[in-house]
CSV table of C-alpha atoms (C1' of nucleotides) in Angstrom, one decimal:
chain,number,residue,atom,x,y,z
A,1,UNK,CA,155.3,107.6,100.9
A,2,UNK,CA,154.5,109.9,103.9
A,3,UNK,CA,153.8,107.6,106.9
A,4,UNK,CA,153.1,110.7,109.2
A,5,UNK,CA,150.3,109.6,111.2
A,6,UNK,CA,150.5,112.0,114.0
A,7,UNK,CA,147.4,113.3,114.4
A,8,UNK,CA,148.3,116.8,114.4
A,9,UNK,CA,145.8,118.9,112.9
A,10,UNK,CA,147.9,120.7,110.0
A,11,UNK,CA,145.7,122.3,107.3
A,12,UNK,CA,141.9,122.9,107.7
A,13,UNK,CA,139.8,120.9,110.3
A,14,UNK,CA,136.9,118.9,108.7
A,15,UNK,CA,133.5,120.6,109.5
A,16,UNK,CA,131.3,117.5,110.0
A,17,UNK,CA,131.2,114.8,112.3
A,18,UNK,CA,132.6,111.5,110.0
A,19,UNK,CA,130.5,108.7,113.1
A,20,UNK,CA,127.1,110.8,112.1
A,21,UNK,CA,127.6,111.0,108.8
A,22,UNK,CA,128.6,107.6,108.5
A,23,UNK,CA,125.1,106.7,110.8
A,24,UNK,CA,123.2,109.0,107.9
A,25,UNK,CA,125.2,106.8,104.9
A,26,UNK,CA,124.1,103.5,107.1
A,27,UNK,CA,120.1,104.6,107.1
A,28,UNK,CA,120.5,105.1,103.1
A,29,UNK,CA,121.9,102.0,102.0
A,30,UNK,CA,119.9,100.2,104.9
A,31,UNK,CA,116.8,101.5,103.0
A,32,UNK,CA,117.9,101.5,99.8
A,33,UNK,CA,120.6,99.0,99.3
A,34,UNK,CA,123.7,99.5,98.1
A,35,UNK,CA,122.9,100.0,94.1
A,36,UNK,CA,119.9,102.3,95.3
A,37,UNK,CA,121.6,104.6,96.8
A,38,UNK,CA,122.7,107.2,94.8
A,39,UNK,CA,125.8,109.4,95.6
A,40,UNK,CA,123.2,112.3,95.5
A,41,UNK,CA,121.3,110.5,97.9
A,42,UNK,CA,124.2,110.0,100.5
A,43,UNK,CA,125.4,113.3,100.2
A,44,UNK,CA,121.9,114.9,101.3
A,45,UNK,CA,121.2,112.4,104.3
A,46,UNK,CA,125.3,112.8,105.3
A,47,UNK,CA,124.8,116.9,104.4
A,48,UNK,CA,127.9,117.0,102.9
A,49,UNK,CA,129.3,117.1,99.3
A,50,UNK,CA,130.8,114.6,97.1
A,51,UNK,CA,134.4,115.6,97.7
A,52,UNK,CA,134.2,115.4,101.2
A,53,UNK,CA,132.6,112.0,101.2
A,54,UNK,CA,135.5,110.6,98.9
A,55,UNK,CA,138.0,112.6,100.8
A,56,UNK,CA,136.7,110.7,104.5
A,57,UNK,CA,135.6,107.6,103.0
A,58,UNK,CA,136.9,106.7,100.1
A,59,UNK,CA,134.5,106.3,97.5
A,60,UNK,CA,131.2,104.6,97.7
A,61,UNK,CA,132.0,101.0,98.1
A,62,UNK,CA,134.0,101.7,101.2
A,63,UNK,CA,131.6,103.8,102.5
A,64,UNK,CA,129.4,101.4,102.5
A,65,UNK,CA,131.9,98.7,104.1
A,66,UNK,CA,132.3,100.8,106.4
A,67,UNK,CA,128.4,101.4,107.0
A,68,UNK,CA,128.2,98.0,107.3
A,69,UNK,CA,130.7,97.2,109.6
A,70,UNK,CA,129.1,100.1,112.3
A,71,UNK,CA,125.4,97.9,111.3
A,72,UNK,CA,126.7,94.9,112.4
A,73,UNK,CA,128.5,96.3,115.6
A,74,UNK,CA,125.6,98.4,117.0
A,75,UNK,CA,122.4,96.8,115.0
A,76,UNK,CA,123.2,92.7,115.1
A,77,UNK,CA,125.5,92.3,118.0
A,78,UNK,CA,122.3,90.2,119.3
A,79,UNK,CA,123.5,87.4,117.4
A,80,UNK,CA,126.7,87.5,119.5
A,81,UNK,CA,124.6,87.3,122.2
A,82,UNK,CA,122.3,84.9,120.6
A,83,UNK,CA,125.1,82.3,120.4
A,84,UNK,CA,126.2,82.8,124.0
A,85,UNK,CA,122.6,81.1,125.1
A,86,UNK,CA,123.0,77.7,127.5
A,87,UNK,CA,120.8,76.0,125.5
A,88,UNK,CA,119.7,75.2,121.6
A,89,UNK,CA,116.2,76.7,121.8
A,90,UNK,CA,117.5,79.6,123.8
A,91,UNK,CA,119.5,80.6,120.9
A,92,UNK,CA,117.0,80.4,118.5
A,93,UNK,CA,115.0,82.1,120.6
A,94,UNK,CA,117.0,85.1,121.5
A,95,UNK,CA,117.8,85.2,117.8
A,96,UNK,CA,114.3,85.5,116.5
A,97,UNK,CA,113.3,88.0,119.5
A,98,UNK,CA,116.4,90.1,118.8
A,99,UNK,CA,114.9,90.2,114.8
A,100,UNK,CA,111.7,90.6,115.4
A,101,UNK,CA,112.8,93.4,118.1
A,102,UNK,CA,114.8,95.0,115.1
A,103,UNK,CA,112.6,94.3,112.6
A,104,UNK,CA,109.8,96.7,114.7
A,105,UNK,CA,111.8,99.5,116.3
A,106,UNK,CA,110.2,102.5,115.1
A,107,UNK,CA,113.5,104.5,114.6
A,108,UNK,CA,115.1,102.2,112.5
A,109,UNK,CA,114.0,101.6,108.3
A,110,UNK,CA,112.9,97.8,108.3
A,111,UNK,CA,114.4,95.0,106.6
A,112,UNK,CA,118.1,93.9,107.2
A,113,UNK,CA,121.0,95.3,105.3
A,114,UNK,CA,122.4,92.4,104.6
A,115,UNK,CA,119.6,90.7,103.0
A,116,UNK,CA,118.5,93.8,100.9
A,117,UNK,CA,122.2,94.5,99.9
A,118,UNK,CA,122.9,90.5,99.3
A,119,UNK,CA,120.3,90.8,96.3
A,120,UNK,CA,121.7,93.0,94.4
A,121,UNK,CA,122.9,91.7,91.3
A,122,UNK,CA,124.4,94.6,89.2
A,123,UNK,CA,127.4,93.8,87.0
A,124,UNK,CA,129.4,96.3,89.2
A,125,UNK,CA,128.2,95.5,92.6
A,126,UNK,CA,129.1,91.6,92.2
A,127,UNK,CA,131.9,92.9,95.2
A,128,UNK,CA,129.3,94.1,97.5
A,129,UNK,CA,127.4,91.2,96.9
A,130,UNK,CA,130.1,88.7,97.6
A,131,UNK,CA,131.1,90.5,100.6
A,132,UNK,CA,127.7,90.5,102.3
A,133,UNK,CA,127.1,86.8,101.5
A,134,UNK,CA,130.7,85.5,102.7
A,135,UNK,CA,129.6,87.4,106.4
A,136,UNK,CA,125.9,86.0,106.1
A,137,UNK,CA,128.2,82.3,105.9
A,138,UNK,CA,130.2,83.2,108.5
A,139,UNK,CA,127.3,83.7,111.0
A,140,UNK,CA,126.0,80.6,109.5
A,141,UNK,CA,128.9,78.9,110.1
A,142,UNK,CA,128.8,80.1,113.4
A,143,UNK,CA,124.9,79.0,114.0
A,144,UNK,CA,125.8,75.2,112.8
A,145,UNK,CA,128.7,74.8,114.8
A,146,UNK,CA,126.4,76.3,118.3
A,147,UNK,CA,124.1,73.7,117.3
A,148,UNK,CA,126.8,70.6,116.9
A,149,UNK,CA,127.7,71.9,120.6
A,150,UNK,CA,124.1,71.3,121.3
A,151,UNK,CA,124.3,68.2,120.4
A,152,UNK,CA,127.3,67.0,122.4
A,153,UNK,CA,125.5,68.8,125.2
A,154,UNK,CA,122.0,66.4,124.9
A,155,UNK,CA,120.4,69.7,124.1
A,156,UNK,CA,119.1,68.3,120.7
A,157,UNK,CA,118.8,65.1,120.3
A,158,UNK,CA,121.6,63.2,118.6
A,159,UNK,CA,120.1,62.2,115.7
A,160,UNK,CA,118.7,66.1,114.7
A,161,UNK,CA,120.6,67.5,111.8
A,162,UNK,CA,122.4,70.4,113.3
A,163,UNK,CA,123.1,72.2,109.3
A,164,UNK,CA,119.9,71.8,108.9
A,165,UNK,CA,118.3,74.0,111.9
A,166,UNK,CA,120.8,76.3,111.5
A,167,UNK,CA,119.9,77.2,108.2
A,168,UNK,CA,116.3,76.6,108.6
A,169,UNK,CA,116.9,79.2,111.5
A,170,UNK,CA,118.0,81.6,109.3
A,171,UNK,CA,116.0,80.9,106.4
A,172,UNK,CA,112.9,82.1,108.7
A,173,UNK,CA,115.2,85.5,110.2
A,174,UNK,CA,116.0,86.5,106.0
A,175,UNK,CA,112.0,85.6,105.8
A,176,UNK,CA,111.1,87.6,108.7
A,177,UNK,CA,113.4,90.3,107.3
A,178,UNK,CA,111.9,90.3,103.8
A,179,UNK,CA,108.4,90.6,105.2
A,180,UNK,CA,108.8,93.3,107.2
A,181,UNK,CA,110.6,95.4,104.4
A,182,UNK,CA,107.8,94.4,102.4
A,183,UNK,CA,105.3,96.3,104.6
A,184,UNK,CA,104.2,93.6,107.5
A,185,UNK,CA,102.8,94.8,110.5
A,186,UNK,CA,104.2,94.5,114.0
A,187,UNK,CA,101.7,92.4,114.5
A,188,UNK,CA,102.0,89.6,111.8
A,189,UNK,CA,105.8,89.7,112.4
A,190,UNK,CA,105.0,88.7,116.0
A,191,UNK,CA,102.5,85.9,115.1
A,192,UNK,CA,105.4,84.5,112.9
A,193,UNK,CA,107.9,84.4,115.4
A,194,UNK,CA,105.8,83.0,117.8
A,195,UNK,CA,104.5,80.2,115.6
A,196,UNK,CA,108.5,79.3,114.8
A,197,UNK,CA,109.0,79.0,118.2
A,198,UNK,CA,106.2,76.9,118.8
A,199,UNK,CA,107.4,74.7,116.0
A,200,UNK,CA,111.0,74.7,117.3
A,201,UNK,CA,111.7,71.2,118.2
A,202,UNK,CA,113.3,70.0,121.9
A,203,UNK,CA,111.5,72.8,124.3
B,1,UNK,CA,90.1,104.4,67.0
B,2,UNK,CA,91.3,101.5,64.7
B,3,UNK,CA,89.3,98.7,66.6
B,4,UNK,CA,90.2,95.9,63.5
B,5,UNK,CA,92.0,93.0,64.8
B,6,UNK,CA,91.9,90.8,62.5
B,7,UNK,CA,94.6,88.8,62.4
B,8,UNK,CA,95.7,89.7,58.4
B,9,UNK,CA,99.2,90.1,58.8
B,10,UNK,CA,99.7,93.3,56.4
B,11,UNK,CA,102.9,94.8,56.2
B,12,UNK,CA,106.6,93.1,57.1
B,13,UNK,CA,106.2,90.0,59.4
B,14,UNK,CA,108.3,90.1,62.6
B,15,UNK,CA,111.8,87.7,62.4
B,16,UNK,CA,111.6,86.2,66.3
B,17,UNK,CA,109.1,84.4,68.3
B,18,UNK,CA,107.9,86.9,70.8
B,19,UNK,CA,107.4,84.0,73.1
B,20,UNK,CA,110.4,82.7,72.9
B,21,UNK,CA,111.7,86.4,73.1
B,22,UNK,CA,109.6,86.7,76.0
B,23,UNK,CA,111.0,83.4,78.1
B,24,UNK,CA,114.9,85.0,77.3
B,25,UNK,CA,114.2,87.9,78.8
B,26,UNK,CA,112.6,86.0,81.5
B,27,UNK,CA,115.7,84.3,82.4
B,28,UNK,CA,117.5,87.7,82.4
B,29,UNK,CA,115.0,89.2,85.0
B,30,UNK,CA,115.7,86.1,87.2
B,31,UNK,CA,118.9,86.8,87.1
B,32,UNK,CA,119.7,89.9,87.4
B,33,UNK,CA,116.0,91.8,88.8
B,34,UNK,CA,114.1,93.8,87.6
B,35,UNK,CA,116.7,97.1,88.1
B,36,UNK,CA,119.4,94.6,87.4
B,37,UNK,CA,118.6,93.8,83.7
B,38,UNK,CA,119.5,96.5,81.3
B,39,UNK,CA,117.9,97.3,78.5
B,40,UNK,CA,120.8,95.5,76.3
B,41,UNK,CA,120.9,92.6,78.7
B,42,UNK,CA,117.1,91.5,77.7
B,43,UNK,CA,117.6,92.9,73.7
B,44,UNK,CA,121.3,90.7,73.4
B,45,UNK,CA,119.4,87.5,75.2
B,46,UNK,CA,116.1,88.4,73.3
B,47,UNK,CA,118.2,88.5,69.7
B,48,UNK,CA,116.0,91.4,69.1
B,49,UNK,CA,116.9,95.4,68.6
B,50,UNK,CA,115.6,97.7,71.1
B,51,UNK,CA,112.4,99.1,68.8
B,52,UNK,CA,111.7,95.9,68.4
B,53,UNK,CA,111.8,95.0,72.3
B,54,UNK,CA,109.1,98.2,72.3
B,55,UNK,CA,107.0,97.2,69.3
B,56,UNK,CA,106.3,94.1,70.6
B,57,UNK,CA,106.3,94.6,74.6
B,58,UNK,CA,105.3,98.2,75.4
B,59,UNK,CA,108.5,98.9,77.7
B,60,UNK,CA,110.6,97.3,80.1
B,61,UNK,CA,108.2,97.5,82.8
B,62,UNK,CA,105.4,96.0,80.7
B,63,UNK,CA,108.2,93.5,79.2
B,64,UNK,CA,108.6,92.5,83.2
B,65,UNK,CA,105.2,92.3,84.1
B,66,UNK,CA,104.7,89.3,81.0
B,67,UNK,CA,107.9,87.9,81.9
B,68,UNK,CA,105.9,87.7,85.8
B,69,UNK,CA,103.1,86.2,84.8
B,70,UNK,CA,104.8,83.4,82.3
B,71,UNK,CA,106.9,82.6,85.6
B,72,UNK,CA,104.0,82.4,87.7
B,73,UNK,CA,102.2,80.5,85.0
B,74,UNK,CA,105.1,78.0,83.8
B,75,UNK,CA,107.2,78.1,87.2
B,76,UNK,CA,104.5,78.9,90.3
B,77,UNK,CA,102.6,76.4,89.2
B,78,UNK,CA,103.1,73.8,92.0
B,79,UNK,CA,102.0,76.6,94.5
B,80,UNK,CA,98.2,76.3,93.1
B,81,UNK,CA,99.0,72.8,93.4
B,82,UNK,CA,100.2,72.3,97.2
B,83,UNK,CA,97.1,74.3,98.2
B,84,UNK,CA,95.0,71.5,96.7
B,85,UNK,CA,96.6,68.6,99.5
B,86,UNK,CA,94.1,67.6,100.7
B,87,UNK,CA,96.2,68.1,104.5
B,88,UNK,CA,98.0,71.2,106.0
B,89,UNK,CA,100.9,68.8,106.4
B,90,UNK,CA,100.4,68.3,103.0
B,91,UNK,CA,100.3,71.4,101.5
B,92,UNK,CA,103.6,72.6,103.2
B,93,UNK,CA,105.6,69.2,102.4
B,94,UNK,CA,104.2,69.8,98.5
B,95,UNK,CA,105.1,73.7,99.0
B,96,UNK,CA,108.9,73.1,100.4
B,97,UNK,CA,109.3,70.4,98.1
B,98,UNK,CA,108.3,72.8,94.9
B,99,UNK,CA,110.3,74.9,96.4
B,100,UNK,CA,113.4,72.9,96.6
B,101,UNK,CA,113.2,71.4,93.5
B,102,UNK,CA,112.9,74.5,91.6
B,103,UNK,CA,115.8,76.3,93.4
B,104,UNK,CA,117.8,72.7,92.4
B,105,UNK,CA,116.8,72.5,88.9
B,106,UNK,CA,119.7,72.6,87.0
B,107,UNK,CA,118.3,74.6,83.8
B,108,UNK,CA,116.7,77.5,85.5
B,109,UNK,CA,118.1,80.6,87.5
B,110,UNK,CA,118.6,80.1,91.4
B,111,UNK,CA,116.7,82.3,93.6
B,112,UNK,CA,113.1,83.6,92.8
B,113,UNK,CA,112.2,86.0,90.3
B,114,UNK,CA,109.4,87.8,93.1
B,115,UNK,CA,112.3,87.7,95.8
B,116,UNK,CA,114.7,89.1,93.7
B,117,UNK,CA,112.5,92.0,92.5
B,118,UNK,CA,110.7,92.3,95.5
B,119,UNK,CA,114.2,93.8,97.3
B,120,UNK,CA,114.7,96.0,94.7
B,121,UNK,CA,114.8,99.8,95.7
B,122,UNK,CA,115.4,102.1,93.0
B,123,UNK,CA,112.5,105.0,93.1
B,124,UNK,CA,111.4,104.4,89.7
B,125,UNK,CA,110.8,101.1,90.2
B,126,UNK,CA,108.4,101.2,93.3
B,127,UNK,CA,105.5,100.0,90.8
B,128,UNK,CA,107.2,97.1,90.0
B,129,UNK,CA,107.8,96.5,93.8
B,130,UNK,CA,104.4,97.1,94.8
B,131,UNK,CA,103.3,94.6,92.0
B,132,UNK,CA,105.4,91.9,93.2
B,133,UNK,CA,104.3,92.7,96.9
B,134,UNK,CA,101.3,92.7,96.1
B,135,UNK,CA,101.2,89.0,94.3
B,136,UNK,CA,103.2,87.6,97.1
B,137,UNK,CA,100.6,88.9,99.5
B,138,UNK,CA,98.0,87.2,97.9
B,139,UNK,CA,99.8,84.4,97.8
B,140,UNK,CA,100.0,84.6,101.3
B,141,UNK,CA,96.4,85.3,101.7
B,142,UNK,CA,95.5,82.0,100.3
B,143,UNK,CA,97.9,80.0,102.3
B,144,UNK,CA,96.0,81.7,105.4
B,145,UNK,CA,92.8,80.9,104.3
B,146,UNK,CA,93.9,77.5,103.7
B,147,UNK,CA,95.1,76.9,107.2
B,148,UNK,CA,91.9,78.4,108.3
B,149,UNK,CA,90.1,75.6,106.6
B,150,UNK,CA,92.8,73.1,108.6
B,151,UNK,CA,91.5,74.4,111.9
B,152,UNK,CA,88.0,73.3,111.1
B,153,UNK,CA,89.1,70.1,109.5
B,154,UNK,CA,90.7,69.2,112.4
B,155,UNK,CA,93.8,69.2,110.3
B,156,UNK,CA,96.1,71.5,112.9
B,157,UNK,CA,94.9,71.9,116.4
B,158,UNK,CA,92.2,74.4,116.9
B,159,UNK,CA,94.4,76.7,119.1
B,160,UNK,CA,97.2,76.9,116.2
B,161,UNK,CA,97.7,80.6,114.6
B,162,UNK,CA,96.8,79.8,110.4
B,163,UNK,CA,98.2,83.1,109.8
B,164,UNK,CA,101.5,82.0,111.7
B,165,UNK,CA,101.7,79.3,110.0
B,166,UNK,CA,101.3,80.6,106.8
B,167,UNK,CA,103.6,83.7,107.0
B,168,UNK,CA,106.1,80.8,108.9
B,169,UNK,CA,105.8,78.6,105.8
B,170,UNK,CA,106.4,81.6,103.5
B,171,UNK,CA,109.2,82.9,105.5
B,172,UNK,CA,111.1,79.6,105.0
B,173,UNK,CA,110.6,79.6,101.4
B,174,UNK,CA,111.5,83.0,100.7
B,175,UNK,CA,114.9,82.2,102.8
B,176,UNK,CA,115.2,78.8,100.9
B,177,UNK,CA,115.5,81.1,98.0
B,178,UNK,CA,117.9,83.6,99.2
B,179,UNK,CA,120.1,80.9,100.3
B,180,UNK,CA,119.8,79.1,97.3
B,181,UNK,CA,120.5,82.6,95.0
B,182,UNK,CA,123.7,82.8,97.9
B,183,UNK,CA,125.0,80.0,96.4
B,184,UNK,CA,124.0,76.8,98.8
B,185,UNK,CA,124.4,73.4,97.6
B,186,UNK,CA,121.3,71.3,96.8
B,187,UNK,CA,122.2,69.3,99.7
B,188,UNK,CA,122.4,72.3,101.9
B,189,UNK,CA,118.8,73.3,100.6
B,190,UNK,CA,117.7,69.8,101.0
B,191,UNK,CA,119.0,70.0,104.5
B,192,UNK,CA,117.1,73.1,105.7
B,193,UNK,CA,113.5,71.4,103.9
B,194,UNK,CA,114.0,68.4,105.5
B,195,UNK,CA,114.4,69.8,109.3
B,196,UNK,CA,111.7,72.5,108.3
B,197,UNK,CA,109.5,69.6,107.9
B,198,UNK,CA,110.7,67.5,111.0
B,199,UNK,CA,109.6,70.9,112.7
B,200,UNK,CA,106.0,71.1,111.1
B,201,UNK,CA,103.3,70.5,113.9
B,202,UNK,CA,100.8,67.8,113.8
B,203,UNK,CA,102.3,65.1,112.0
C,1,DC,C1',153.7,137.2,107.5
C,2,DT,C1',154.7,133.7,104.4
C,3,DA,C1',154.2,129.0,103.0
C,4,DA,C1',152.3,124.6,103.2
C,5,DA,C1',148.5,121.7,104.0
C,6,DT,C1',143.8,120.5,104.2
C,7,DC,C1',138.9,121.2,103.5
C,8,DC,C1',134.9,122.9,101.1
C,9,DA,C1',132.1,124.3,96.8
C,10,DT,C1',131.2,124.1,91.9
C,11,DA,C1',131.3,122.1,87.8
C,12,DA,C1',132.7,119.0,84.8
C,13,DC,C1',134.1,114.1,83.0
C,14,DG,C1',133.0,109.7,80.7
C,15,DC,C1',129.7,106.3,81.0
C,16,DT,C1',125.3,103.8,81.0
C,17,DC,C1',120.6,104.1,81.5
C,18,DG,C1',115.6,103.8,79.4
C,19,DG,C1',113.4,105.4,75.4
C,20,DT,C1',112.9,107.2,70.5
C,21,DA,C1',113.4,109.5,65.7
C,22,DT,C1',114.8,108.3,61.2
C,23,DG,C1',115.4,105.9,57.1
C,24,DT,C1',115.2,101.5,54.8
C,25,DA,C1',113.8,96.6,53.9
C,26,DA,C1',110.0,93.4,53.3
C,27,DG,C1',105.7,92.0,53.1
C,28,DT,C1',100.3,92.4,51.6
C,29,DA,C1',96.3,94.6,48.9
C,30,DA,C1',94.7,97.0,45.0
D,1,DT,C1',103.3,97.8,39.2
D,2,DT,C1',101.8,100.9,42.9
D,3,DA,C1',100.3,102.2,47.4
D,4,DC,C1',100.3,101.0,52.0
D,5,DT,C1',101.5,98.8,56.2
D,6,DT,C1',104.7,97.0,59.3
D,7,DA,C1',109.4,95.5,61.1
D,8,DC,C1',114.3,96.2,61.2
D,9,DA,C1',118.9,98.8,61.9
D,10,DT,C1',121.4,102.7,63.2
D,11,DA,C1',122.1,106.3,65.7
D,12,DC,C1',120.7,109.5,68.9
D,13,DC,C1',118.4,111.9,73.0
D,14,DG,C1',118.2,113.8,77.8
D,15,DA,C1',119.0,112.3,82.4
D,16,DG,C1',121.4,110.1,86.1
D,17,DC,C1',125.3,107.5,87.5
D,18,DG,C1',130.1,107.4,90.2
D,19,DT,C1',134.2,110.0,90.2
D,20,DT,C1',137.4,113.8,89.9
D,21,DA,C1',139.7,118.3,88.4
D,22,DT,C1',139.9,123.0,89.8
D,23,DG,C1',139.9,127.0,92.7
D,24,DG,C1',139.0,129.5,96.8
D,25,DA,C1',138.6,129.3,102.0
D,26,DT,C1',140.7,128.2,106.5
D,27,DT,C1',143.8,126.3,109.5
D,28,DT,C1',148.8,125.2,111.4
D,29,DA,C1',154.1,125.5,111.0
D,30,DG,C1',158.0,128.1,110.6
DNA sequence: CTAAATCCATAACGCTCGGTATGTAAGTAA
DNA sequence: TTACTTACATACCGAGCGTTATGGATTTAG
């Protein structure tokens, strides 16, 4: 049990840079999901071989925890923000803007990891799966309990169902998600969001 | 060129119901996608050996694409249906309804067999993607022009965006069955179609 | 300079995948 | 019965999967 952590460099130095080639693994699963992306795959975006991915990740399903935690630091930390709005409708607004924002960058693939990777079903991936859907709860969770505040604040009225537009909230960012990865223009996104606002009760 | 089709059964006659056959592997697909369901998945639910599956079916793709169309036929249904009311109101209350009480039935898979297979990834099966992107978008297609016709009714106000509100009404649906393939109670789905409709315009 | 440690490259492992070749059983038509 | 057609059962194919064993290259520690 060697519990030697200091960090001095004994042996060969690793040749690549483990943040980029952890960004590279991140834009292969975000595009493939986790099942479609092959170790072959990863190994070309990250351009380095299959020992050296095992030896600095792991194996593949902690690479791609590890993928997913950088996504939701640097990709969805507008939900954080989101969350932080004064009011009810400025959170679902700053929510759907942040999506639709991400959902139309032009250097990022579309879709959302967490939905594409949350529909995998393989026997094996059951793991990833269950992962990805407890965090999708947690910001759930986090969505109806901002909205219960909303109601103690008068920003909804009292009688609204605060569960309810939370998950109707996120029903239409997993829509918005699912239509962009399946090819919808900038455009139509846009009209979509801006009809959900329009519908979005208490402005 | 052996154009005779008569239906003279010559030769051994086949042990299973191909339809039956059919809606077991079916219920596989839904499950597990199209990429999810292995080959001895669909031939252990079927009851049926694997020349058998290809005697009968073609392959797995053409096996999928029959499974598709008995969903759409036997499962869809109520989609032709809402499209019918003779409101827009009405069309999305008998859309999320459909919607919910399919992804609460207690006999058949949660989630959707086009969502599911729509998210897979794998490179072989970008046919079967396309396919299932390409029904939804038709699907979509026909809830636009249907909201088109509400505008001249008088149904929604003349300013309102049909193809917003279609895409809107198919972005909840597709979420209502992510959620519901997450795992959501039927009183959490129930929740989310009930504040969806609270939000519809023009009551 | 020697020894230990760490990384890279190649190749292989066992496994599952979708798909099929082969031989036999079971039915109809003459 | 005899010939022919079709379905079943078994076993196999080549390819790709995630993972790892092996050996050489490159660095630091003594």
């Amino acid at each position: 049990m060697d519990l030697v952590v200091s960090a001095s460099h004994r042996g060969r130095p690793r040749e690549f840079c483990t943040e980029n080639a952890l960004a590279a693994a991140l834009a292969v699963f975000w595009r493939k999901g986790y099942e479609g992306a092959s170790l072959s795959d990863l190994t070309d975006a990250m351009g380095i071989s299959r020992p050296s991915l095992y030896a600095a990740f792991g194996n593949k399903e902690a690479l791609f925890r590890q993928a997913l935690d950088l996504y939701e630091r640097e990709k969805m930390a507008y939900v954080g923000e989101a969350l932080a709005q004064p009011t009810a409708r400025g959170v679902a607004e700053y929510m759907l803007m942040g999506a639709l924002e991400r959902q139309t960058s032009v250097c990022d693939p579309r879709g959302c990891l967490g939905v594409v990777s949350a529909m995998q079903c393989g026997d094996e991936a059951q793991a990833i799966r269950s992962e990805v859907q407890a965090r999708g709860a947690a910001a759930n969770e986090a969505l109806i309990a901002r909205f219960e505040r909303a109601k103690i604040d008068g920003d909804v009225p009292p009688t609204a169902d605060a569960g309810g537009l939370a998950r109707l909230l996120y029903a239409v960012m997993q829509g918005l998600a699912m239509q962009a990865s399946a090819g919808a223009t900038a455009a139509e996104l846009r009209s979509l969001v801006d009809t959900a606002l329009q519908c979005w009760p208490t402005r």
